[in-house]
Short mmCIF file of C-alpha atoms in Angstrom, two decimals:
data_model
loop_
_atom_site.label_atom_id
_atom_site.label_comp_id
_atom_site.label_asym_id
_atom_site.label_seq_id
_atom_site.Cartn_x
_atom_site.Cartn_y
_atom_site.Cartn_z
CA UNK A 1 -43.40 37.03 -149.13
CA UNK A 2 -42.87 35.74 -152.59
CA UNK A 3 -39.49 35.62 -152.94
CA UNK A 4 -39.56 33.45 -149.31
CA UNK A 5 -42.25 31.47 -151.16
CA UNK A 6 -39.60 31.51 -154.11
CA UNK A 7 -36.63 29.83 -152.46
CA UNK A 8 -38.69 27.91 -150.48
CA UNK A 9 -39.68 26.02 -153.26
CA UNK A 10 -36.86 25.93 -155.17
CA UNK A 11 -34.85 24.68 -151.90
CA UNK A 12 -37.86 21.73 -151.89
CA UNK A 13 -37.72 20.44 -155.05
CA UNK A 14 -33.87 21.01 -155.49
CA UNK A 15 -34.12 23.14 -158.26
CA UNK A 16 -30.85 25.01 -157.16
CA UNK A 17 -28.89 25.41 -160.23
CA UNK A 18 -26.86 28.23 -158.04
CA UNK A 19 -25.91 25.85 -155.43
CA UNK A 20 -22.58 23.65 -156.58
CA UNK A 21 -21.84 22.77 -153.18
CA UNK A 22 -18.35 23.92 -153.17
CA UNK A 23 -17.12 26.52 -151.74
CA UNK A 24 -15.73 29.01 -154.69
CA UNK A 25 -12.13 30.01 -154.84
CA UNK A 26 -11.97 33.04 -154.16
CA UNK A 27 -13.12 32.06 -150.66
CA UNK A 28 -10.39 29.41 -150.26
CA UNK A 29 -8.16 32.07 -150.80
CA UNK A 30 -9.12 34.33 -148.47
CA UNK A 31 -9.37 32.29 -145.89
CA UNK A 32 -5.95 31.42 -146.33
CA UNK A 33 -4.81 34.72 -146.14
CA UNK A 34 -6.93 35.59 -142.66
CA UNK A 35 -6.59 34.16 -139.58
CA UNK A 36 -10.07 32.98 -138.17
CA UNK A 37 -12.40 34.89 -136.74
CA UNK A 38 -15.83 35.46 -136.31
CA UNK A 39 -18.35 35.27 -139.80
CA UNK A 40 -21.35 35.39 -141.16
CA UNK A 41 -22.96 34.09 -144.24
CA UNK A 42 -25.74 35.83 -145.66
CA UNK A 43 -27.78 34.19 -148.15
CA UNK A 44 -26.10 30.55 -146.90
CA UNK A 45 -28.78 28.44 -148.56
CA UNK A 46 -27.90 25.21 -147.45
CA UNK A 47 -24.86 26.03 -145.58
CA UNK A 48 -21.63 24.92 -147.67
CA UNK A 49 -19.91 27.74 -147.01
CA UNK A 50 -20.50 28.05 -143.10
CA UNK A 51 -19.58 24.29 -143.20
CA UNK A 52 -15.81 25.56 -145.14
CA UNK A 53 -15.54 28.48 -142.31
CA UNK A 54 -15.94 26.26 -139.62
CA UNK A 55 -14.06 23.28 -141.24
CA UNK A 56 -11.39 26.32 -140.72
CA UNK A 57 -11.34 27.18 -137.36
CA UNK A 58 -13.93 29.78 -138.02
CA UNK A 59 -16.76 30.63 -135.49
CA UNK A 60 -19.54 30.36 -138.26
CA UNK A 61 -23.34 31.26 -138.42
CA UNK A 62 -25.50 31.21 -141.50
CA UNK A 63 -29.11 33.20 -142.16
CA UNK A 64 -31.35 32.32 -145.62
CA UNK A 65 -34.51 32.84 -145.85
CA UNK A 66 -35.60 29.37 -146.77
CA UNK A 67 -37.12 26.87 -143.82
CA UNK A 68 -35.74 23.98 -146.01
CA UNK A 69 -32.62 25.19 -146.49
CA UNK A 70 -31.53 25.89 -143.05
CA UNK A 71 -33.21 22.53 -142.34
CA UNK A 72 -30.56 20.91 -145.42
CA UNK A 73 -27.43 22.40 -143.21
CA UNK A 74 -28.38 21.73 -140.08
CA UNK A 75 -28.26 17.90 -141.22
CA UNK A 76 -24.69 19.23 -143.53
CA UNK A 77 -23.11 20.93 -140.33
CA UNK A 78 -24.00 17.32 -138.31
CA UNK A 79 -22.57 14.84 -141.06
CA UNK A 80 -19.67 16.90 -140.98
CA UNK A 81 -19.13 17.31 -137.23
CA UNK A 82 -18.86 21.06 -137.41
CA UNK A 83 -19.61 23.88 -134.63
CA UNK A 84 -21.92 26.22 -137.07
CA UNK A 85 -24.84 28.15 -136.67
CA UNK A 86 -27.92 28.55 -138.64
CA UNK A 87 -30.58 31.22 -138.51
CA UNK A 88 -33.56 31.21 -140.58
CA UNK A 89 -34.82 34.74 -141.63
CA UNK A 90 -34.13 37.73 -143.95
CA UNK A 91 -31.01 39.06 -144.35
CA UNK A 92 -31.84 42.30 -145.35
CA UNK A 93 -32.88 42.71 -141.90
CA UNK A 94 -30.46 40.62 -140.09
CA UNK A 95 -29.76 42.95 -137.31
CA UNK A 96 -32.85 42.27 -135.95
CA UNK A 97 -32.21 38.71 -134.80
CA UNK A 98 -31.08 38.05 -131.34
CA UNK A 99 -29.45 34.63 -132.76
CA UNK A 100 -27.18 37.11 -135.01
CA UNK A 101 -24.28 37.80 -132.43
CA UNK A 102 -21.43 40.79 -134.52
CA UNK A 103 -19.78 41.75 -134.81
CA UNK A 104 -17.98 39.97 -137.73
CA UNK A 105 -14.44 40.00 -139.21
CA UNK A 106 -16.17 38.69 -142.07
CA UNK A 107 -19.56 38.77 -144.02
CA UNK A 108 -19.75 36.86 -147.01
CA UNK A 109 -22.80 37.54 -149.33
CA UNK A 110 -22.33 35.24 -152.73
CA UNK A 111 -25.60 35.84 -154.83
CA UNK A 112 -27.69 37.72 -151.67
CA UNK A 113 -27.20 40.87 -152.49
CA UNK A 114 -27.91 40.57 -156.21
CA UNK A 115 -31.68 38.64 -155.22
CA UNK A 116 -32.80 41.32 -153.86
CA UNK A 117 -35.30 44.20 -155.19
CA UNK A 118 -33.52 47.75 -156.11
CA UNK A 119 -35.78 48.51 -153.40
CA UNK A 120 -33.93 46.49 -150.90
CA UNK A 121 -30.72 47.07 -151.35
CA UNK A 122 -29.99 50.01 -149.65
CA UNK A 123 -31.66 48.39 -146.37
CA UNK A 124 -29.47 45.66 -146.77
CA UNK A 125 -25.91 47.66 -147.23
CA UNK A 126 -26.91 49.31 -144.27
CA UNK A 127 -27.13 46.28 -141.98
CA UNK A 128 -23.60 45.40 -143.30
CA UNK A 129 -21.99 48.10 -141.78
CA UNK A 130 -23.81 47.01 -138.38
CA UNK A 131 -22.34 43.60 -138.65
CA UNK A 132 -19.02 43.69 -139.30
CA UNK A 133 -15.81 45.06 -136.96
CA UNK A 134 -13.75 47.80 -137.90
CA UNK A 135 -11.74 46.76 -140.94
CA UNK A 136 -14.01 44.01 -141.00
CA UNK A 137 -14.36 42.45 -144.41
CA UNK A 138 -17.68 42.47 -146.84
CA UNK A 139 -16.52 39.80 -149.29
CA UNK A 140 -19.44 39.91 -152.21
CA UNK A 141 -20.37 38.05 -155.19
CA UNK A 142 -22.63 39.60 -157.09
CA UNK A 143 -24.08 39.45 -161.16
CA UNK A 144 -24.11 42.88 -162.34
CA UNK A 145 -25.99 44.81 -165.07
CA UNK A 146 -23.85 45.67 -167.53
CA UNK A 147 -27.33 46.84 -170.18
CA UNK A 148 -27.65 50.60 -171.00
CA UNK A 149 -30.19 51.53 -170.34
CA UNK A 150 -30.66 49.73 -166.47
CA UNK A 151 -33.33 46.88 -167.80
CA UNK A 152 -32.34 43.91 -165.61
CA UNK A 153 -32.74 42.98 -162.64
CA UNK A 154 -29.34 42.96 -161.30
CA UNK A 155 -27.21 45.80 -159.76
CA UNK A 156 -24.53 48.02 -161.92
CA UNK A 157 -21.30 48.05 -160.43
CA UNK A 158 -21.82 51.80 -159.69
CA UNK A 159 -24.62 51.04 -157.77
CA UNK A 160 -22.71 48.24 -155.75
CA UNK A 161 -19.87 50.57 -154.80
CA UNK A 162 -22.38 53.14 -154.13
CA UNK A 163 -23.94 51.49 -151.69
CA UNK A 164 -21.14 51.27 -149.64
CA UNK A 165 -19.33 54.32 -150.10
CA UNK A 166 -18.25 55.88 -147.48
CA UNK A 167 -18.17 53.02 -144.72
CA UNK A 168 -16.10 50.92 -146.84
CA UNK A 169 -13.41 51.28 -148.83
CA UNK A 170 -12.86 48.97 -152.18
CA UNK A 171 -10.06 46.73 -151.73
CA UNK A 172 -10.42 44.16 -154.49
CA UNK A 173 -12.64 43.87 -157.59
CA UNK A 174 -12.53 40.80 -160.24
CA UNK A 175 -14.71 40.77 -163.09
CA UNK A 176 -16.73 37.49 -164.29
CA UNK A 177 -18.71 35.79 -165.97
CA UNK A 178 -21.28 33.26 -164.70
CA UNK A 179 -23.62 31.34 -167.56
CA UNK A 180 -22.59 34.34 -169.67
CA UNK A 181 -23.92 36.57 -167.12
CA UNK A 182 -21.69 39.47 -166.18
CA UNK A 183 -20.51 38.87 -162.72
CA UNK A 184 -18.02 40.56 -160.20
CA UNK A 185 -16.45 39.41 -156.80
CA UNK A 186 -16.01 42.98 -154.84
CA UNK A 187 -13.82 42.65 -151.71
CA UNK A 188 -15.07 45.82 -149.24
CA UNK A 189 -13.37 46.77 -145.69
CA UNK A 190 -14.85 48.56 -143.34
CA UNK A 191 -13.54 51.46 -142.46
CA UNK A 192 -11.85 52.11 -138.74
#
């Protein structure tokens, strides 16, 4: 409830200072590398990156948490004449919505993951695996906790590649740094 009340305002007041509205590079690239296919954006805030997919040839469909942002790429998605779907609820429990039609070649989490609670998380990897195709693609930005001991708020990388051990298997991993806050873009595939 808070963290909805959270983003919420943020999204309102445009107080987004995670939001460039570009799509990173790493994304660009692969895309370029994959033919299109089906995705999902988790954590799509106010859609820029379903907007890229389906700029791409990419059946597209975004879920945030925030009212106003869904509302903000709706009105992105028209201007720029796209085909893209957007679904407003919690992406930890994303296999619950009927709107959510997997499974996915691709689910792209950039800063979802990281928002939420320790708590959460394993929830959250879980629904992954429900979403995506075999050798369907988890592409995840994430900051990481690099303190000893664990103080902050964000996962270690062992915890990240913990949480999908087993169903995935690590195909890519480059280290970051966002604002001086450790950072890592993990590339995951599902296993067959």
């Amino acid at each position: 409830m808070l963290q909805r009340l959270y983003f919420e305002l943020r999204y309102l007041f445009q107080d987004t200072p995670w939001d460039s509205g570009e799509t990173p590079p790493e994304v660009h690239e692969y895309l370029e590398e994959h033919p299109p296919g089906h995705a999902i954006d988790l954590g799509c805030g106010p859609g820029t990156n379903v907007i890229t997919l389906a700029q791409g040839g990419w059946e597209a469909v975004g879920i945030d948490i925030s009212r106003t942002a869904i509302a903000i790429a709706h009105r992105r998605a028209r201007r720029a004449q796209v085909d893209a779907r957007f679904v407003r609820g919690d992406a930890a429990r994303v296999l619950e919505y009927e709107a959510i039609q997997g499974p996915f070649d691709l689910a792209l989490d950039i800063g979802c993951l990281h928002a939420l609670s320790e708590s959460a998380r394993p929830q959250y990897a879980g629904q992954i695996s429900g979403l995506l195709k075999p050798e369907g693609t988890y592409l995840l930005y994430s900051f990481l906790n690099v303190s000893a001991p664990n103080t902050g708020r964000w996962p270690r990388e062992t915890e990240i590649k913990g949480l999908f051990a087993g169903e995935f298997d690590l195909q890519g991993l480059d280290h970051g740094h966002f604002r001086e806050r450790p950072s890592a873009w993990f590339t995951f595939r599902r296993a067959a």
